[in-house]
Short mmCIF file of C-alpha atoms (C1' of nucleotides) in Angstrom, two decimals:
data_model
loop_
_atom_site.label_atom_id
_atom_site.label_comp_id
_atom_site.label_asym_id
_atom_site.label_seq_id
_atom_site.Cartn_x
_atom_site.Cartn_y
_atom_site.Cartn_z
CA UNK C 1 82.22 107.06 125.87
CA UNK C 2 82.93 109.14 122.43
CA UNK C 3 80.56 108.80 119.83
CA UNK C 4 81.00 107.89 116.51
CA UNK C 5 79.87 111.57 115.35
CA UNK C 6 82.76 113.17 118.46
CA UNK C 7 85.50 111.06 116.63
CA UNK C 8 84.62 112.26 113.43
CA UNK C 9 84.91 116.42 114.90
CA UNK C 10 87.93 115.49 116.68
CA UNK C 11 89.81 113.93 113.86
CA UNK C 12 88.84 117.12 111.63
CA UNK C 13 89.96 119.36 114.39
CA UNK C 14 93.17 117.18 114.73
CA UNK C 15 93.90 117.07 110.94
CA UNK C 16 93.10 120.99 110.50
CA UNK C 17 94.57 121.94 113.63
CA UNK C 18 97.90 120.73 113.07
CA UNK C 19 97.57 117.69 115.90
CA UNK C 20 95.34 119.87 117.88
CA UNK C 21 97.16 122.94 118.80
CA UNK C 22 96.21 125.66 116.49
CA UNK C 23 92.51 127.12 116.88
CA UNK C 24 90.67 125.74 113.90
CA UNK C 25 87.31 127.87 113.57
CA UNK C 26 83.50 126.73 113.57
CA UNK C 27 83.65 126.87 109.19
CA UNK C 28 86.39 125.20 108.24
CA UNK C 29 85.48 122.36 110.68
CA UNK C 30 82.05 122.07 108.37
CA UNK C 31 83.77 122.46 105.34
CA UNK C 32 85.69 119.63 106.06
CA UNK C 33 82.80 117.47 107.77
CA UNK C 34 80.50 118.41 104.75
CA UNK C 35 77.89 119.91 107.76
CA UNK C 36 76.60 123.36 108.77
CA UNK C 37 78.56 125.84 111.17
CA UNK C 38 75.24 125.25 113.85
CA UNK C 39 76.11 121.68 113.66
CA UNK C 40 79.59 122.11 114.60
CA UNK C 41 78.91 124.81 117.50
CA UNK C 42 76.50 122.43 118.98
CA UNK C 43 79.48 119.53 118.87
CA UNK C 44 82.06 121.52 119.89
CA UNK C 45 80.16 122.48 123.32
CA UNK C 46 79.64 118.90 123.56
CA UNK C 47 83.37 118.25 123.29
CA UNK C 48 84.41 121.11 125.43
CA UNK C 49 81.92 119.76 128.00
CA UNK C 50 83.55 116.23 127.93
CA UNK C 51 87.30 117.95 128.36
CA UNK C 52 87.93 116.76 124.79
CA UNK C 53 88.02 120.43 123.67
CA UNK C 54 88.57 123.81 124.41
CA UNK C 55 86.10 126.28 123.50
CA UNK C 56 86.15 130.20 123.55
CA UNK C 57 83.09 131.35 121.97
CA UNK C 58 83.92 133.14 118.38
CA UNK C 59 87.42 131.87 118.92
CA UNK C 60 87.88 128.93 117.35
CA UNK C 61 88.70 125.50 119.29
CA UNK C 62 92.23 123.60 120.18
CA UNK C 63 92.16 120.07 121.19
CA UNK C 64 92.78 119.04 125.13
CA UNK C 65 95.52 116.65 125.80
CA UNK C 66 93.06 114.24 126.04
CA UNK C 67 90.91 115.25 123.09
CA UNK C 68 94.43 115.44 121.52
CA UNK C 69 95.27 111.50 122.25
CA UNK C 70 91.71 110.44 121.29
CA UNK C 71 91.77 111.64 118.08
CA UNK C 72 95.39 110.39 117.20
CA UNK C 73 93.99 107.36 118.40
CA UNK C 74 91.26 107.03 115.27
CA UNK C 75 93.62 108.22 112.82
CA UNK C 76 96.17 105.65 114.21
CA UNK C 77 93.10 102.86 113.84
CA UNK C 78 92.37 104.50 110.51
CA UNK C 79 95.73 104.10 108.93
CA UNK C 80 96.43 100.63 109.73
CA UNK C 81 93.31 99.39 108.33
CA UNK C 82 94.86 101.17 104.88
CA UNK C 83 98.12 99.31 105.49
CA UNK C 84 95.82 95.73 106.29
CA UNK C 85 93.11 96.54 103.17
CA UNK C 86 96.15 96.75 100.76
CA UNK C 87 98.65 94.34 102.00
CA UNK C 88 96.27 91.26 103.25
CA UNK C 89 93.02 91.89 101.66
CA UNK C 90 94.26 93.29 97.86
CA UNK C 91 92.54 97.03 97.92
CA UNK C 92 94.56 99.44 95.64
CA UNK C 93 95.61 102.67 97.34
CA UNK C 94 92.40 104.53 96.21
CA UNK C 95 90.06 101.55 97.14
CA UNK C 96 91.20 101.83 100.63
CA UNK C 97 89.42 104.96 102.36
CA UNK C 98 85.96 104.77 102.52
CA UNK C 99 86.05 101.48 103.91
CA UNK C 100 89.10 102.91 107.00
CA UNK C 101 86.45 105.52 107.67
CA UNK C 102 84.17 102.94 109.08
CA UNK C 103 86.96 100.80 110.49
CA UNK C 104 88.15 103.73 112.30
CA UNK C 105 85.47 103.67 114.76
CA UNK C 106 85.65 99.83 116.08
CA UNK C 107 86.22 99.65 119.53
CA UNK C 108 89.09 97.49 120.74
CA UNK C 109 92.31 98.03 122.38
CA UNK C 110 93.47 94.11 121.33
CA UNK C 111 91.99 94.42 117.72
CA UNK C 112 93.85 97.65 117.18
CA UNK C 113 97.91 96.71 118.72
CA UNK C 114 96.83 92.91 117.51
CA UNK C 115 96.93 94.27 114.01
CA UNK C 116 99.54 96.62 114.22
CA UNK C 117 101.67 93.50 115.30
CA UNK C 118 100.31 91.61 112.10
CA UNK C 119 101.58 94.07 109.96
CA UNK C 120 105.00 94.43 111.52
CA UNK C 121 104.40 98.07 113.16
CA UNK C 122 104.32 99.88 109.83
CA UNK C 123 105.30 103.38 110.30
CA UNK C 124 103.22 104.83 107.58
CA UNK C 125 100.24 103.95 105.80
CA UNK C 126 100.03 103.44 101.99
CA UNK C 127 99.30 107.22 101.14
CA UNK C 128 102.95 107.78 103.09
CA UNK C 129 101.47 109.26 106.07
CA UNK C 130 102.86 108.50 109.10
CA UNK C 131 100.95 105.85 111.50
CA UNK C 132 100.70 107.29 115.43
CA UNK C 133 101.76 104.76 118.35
CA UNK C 134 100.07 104.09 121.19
CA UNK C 135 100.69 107.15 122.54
CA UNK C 136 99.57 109.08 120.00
CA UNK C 137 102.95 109.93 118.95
CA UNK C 138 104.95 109.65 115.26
CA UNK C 139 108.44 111.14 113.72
CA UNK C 140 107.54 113.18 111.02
CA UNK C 141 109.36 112.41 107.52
CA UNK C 142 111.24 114.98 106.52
CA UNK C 143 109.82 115.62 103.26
CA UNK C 144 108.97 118.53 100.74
CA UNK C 145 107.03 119.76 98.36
CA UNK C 146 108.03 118.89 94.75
CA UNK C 147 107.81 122.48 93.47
CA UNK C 148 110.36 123.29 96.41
CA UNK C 149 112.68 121.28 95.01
CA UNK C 150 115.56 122.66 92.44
CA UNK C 151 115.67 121.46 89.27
CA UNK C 152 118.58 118.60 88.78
CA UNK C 153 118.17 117.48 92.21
CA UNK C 154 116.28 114.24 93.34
CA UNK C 155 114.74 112.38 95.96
CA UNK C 156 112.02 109.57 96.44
CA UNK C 157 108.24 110.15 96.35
CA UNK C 158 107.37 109.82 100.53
CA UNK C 159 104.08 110.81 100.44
CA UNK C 160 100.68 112.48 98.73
CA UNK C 161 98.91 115.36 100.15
CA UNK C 162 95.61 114.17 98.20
CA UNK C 163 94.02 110.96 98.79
CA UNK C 164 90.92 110.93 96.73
CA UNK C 165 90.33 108.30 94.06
CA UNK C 166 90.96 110.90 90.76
CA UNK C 167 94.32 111.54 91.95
CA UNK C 168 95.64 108.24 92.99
CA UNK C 169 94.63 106.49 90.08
CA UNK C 170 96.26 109.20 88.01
CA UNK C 171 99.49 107.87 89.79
CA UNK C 172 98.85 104.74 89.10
CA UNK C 173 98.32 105.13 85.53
CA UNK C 174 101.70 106.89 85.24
CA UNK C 175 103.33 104.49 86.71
CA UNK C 176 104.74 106.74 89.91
CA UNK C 177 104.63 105.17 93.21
CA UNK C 178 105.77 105.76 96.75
CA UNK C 179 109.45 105.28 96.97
CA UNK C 180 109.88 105.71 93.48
CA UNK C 181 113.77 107.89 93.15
CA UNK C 182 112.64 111.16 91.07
CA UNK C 183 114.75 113.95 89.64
CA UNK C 184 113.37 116.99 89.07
CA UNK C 185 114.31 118.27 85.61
CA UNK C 186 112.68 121.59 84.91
CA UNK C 187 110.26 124.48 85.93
CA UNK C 188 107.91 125.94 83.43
CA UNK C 189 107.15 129.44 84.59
CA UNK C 190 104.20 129.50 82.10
CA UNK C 191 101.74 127.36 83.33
CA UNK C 192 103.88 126.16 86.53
CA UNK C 193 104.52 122.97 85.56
CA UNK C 194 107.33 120.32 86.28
CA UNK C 195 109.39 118.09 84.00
CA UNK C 196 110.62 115.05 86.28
CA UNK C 197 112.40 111.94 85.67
CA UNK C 198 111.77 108.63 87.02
CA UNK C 199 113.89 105.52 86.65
CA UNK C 200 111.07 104.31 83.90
CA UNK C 201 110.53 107.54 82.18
CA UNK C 202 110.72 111.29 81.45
CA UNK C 203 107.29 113.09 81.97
CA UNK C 204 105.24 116.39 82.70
CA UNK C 205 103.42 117.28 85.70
CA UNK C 206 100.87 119.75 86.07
CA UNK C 207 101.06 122.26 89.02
CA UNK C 208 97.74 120.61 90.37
CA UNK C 209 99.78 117.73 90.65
CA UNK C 210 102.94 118.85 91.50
CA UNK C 211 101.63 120.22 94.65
CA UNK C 212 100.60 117.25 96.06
CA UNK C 213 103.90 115.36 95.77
CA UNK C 214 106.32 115.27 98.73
CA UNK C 215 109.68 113.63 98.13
CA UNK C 216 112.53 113.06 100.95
CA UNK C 217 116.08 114.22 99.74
CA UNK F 1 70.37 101.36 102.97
CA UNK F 2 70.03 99.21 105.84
CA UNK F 3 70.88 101.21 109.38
CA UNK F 4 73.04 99.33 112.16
CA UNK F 5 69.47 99.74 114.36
CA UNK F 6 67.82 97.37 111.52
CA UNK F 7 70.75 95.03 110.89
CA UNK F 8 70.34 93.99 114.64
CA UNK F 9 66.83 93.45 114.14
CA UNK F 10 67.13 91.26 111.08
CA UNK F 11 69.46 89.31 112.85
CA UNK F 12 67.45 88.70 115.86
CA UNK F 13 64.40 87.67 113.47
CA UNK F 14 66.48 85.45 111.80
CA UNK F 15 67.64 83.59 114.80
CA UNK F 16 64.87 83.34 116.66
CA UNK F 17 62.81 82.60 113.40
CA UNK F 18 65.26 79.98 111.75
CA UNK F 19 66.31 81.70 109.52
CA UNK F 20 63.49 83.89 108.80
CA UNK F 21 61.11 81.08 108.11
CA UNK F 22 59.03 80.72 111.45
CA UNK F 23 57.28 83.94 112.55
CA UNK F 24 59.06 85.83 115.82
CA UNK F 25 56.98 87.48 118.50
CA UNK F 26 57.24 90.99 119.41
CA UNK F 27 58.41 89.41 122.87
CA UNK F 28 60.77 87.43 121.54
CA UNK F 29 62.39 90.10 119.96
CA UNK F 30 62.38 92.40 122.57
CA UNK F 31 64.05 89.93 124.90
CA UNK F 32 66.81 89.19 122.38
CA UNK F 33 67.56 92.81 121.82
CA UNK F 34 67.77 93.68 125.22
CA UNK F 35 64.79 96.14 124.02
CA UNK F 36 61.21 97.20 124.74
CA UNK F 37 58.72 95.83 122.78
CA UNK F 38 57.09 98.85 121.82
CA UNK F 39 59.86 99.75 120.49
CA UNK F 40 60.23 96.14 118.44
CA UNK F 41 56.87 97.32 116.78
CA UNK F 42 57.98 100.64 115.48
CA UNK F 43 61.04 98.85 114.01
CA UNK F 44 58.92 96.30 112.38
CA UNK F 45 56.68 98.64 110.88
CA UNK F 46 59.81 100.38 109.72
CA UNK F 47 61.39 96.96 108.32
CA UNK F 48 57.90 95.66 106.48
CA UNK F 49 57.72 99.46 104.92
CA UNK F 50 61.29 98.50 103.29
CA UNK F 51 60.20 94.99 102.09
CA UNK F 52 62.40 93.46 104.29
CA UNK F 53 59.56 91.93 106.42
CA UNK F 54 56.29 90.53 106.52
CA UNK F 55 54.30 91.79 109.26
CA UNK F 56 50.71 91.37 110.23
CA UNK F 57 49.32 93.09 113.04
CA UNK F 58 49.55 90.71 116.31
CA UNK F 59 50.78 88.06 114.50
CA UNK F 60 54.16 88.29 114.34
CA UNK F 61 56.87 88.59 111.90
CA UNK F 62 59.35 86.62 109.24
CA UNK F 63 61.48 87.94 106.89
CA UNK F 64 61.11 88.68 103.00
CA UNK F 65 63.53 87.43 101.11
CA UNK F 66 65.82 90.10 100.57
CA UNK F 67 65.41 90.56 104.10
CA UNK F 68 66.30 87.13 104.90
CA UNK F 69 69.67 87.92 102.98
CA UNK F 70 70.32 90.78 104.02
CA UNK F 71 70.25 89.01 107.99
CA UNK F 72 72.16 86.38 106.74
CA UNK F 73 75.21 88.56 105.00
CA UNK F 74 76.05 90.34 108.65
CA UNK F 75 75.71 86.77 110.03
CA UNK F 76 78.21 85.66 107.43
CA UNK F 77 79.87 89.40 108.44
CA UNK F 78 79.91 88.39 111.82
CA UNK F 79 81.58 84.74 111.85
CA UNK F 80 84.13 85.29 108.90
CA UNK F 81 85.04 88.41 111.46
CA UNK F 82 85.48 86.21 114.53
CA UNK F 83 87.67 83.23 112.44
CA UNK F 84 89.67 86.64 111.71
CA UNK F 85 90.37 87.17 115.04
CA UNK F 86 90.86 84.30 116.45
CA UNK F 87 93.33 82.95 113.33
CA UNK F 88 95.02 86.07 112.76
CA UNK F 89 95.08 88.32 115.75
CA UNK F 90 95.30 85.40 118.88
CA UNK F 91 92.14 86.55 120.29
CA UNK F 92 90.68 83.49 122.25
CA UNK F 93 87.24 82.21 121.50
CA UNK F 94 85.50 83.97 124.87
CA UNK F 95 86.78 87.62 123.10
CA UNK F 96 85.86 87.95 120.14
CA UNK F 97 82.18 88.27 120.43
CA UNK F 98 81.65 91.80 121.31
CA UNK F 99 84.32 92.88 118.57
CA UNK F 100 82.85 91.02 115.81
CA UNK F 101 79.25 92.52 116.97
CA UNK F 102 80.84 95.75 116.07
CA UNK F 103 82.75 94.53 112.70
CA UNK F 104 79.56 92.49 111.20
CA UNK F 105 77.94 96.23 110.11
CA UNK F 106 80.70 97.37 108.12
CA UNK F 107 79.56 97.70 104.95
CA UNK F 108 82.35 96.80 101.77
CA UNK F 109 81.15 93.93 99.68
CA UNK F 110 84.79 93.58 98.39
CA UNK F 111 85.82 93.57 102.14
CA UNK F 112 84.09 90.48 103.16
CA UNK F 113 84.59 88.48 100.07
CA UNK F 114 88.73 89.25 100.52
CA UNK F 115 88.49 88.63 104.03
CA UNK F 116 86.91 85.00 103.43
CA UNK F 117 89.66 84.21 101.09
CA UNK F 118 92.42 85.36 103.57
CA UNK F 119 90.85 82.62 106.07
CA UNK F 120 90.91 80.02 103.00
CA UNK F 121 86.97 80.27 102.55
CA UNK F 122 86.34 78.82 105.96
CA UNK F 123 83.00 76.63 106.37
CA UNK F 124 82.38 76.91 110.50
CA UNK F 125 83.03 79.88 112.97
CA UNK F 126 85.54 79.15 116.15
CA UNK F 127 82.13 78.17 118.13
CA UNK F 128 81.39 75.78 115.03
CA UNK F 129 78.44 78.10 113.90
CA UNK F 130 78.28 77.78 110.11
CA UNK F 131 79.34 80.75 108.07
CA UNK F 132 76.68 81.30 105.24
CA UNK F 133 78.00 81.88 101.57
CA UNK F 134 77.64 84.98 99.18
CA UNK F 135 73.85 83.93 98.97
CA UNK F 136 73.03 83.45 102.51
CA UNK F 137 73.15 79.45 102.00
CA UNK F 138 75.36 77.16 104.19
CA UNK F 139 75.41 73.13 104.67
CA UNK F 140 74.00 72.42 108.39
CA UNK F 141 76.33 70.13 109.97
CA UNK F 142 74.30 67.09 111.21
CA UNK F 143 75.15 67.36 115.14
CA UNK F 144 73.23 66.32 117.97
CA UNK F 145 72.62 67.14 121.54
CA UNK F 146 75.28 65.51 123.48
CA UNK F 147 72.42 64.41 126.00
CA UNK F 148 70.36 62.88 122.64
CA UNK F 149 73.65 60.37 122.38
CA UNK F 150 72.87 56.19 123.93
CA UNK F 151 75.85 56.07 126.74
CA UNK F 152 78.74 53.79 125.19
CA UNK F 153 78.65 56.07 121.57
CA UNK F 154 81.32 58.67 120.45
CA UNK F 155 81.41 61.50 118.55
CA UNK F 156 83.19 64.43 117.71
CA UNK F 157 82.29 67.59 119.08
CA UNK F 158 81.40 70.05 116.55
CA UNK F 159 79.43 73.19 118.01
CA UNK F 160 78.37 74.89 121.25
CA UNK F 161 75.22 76.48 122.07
CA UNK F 162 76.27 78.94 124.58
CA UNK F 163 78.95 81.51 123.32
CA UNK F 164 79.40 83.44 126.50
CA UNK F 165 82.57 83.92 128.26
CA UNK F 166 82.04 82.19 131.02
CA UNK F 167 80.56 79.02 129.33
CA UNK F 168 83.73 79.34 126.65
CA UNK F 169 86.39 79.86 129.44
CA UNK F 170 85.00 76.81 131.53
CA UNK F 171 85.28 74.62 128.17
CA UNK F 172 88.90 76.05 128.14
CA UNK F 173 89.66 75.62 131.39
CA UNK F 174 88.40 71.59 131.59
CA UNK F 175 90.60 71.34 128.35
CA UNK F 176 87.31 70.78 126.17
CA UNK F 177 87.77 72.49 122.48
CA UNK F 178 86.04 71.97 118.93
CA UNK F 179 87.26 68.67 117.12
CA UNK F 180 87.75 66.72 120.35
CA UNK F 181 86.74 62.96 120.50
CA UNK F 182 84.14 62.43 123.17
CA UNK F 183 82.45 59.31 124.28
CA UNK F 184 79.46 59.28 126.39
CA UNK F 185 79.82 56.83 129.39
CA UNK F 186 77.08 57.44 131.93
CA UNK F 187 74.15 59.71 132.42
CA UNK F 188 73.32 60.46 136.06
CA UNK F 189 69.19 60.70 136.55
CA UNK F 190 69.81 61.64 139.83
CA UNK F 191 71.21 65.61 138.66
CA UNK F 192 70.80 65.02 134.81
CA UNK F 193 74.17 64.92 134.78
CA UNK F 194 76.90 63.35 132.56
CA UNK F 195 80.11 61.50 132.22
CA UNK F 196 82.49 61.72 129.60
CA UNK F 197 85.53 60.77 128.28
CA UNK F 198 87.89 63.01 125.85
CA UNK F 199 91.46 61.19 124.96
CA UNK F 200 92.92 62.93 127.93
CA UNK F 201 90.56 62.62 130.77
CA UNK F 202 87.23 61.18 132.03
CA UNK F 203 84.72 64.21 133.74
CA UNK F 204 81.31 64.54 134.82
CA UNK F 205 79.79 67.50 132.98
CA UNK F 206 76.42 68.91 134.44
CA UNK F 207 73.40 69.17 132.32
CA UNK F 208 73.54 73.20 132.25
CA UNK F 209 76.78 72.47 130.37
CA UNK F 210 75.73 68.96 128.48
CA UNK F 211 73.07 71.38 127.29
CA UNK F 212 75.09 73.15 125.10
CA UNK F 213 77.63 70.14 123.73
CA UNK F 214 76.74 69.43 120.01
CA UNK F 215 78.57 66.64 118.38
CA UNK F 216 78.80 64.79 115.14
CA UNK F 217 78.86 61.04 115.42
"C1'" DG S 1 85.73 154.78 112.52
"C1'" DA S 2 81.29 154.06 110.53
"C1'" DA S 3 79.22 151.00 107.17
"C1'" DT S 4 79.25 146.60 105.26
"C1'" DA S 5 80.42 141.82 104.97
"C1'" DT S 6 81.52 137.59 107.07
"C1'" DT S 7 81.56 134.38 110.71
"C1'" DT S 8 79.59 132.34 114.59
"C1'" DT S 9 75.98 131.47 117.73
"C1'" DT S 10 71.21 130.91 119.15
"C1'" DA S 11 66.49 129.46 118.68
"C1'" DG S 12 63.44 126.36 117.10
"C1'" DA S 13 62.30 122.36 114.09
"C1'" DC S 14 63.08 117.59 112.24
"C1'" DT S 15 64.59 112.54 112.20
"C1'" DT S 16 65.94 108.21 114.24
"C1'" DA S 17 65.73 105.24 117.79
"C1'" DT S 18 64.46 104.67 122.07
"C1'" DC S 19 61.32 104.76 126.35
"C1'" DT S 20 56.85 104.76 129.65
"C1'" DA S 21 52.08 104.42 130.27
"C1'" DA S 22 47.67 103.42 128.59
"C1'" DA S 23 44.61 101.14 125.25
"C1'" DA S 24 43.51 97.30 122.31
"C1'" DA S 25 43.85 92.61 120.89
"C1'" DT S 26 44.74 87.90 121.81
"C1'" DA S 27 45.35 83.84 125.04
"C1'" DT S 28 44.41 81.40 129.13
"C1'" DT S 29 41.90 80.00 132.98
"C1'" DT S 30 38.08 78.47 135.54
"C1'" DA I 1 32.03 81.63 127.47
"C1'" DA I 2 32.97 85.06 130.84
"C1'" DA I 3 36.74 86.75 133.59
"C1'" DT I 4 41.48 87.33 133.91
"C1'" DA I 5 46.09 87.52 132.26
"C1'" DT I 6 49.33 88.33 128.75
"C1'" DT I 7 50.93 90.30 124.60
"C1'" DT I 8 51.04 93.83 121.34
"C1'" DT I 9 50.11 98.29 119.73
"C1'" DT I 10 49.40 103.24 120.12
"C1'" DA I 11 50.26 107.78 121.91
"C1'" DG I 12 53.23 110.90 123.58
"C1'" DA I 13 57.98 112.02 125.52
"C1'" DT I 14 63.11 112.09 125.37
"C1'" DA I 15 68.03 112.29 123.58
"C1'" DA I 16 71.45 112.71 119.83
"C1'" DG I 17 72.60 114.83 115.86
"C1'" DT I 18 71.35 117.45 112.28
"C1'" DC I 19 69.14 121.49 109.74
"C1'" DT I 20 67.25 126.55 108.49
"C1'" DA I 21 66.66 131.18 109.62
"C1'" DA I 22 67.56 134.97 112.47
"C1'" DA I 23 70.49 137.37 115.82
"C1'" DA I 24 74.96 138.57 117.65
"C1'" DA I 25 79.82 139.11 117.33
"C1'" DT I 26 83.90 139.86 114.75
"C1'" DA I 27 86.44 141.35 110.44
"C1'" DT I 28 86.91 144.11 106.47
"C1'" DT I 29 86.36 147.98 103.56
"C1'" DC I 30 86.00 152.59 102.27
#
DNA sequence: GAATATTTTTAGACTTATCTAAAAATATTT
DNA sequence: AAATATTTTTAGATAAGTCTAAAAATATTC
């Protein structure tokens, strides 16, 4: 049985780790779990003992296959309870996280591929990242970074790097959405901003913001 | 906030206590929690601290009123949950138990409220328990005891005690489900036993399962 | 490459929720 | 109503997960 607490180091390890196989080390894993680095060496044993981890003392921990599969498991029962909260129940984009965090953790083989059927087997969730199968396994979008991108060419907005409330609502309030077509108009050396155009409207983005845009060509 | 530990307990008290209204023994509790009792005390203590309880030494306990609504919103949690399933993700009425334990203790006000409009604001839960509103309050449906009914009366039945799988996959099995017309034609001193008829069959039905029949004449 | 800074681990403490065993209070029996 | 039985509470222990502070290992700087 994994604990509540063990999903919530794997999926950290997982996210920082690139899906588990780079070494992520004892901080960053607090950083990201808002605890301290004793808390995390403690967990990490714990995970290493359960053959969810592996564990080298002062060098940093990778994710077993099966440590691996568990964790792509929550974040798979984590992003379809986005894609259900905004398309059945009404939750905007930046409604939908805090309340997937404690979804995440319900235990149910049926609830989880019973709801993926509901949806129709969405592919990604409603931040544009992609949704794992059973197995743990997705096809990556081949997307970039706005700022990568040379001015007078286009592509459509496939995903955002940063889900917290701020930022999505900023979105929202300019009107730019996932799948929206966007041409990229201009670099500002200055203050490394971006002058884009959407089908709506002609507008400048801040760097901050720039950098969490990905578009597919 | 309210821990998972001491939404269990409010639930048991508000079971066993109808609704919070008769005081619950330690015992009681302890039995219904699959607990010790010593440890029902320390929660008690812990519940009366947070005003959610009355609690006098020896004499058992009831709820307060905030803690009698706070019981009654994971009830309300718990039974909007299992319509869920049962309407929207073909689980059967012997499964869904166990998940909706789990679901009834997530906590997202806006969550629950969309969820009971998905379902169409449903009054009753798949076992015909009755789903309390916003404030805790439901209509009982008048139903009696199938063994309380004069042989040669009908009535429609509209709840059952016993939610276990077994008990649910015999009902299933002897094609008995919620809404069915059933007429009483004989009870058996004998065993205690009964006979019925449903619009598809005549059966004798012991009184371990008679026990648990509720309908509404 | 020695000195300093940073990171990681260890040791010990705290909280929550649980338990067992013993003591105290209440209920039941004769 | 005294003796016995049952229920409830208290006291002290345990496990999971966290923390602070100090020690150990690794990285960085001069």
């Amino acid at each position: 049985m994994v604990t509540l607490s063990e999903e919530n180091y794997l999926k950290a390890i997982y996210h920082l780790g690139k899906q588990g196989s780079v070494a992520v080390s004892t901080n960053a894993i607090a950083e990201k779990i808002e605890s301290k680095a004793s808390s995390v060496t403690d967990m990490i044993k714990k995970l290493a003992e359960k053959d969810l981890a592996n564990y080298v003392k002062y060098q940093g921990v990778t994710l077993t296959e099966s440590g691996r599969l568990a964790a792509a498991l929550v974040v798979r029962k984590h992003r379809l309870w986005e894609v259900f909260l905004v398309e059945k129940l009404n939750f905007t984009w930046d409604e939908v996280h805090d309340v997937a965090e404690q979804l995440e953790h319900i235990k149910s083989l049926k609830l989880v591929n019973e709801l993926d059927a509901l949806l129709g087997f969405p592919t990604h969730d409603p931040h544009g990242d992609p949704i794992p199968d059973k197995e743990g396994n997705y096809t990556l979008i081949k997307s970039v970074n706005i700022l990568e991108v040379e001015p007078g060419n286009e592509g459509v907005l496939a995903q955002v790097k940063d889900s917290s409330d701020v930022f999505l609502r900023y979105l929202d309030k300019n009107n730019l959405a996932l799948g929206d077509k966007i041409k990229v108009l201009d670099f500002e050396p200055f203050d490394n901003s971006l002058t884009i155009e959407t089908s709506s409207q002609k507008m400048i983005i801040s760097n901050d913001v720039a950098k969490n845009l990905y578009i597919s060509l």
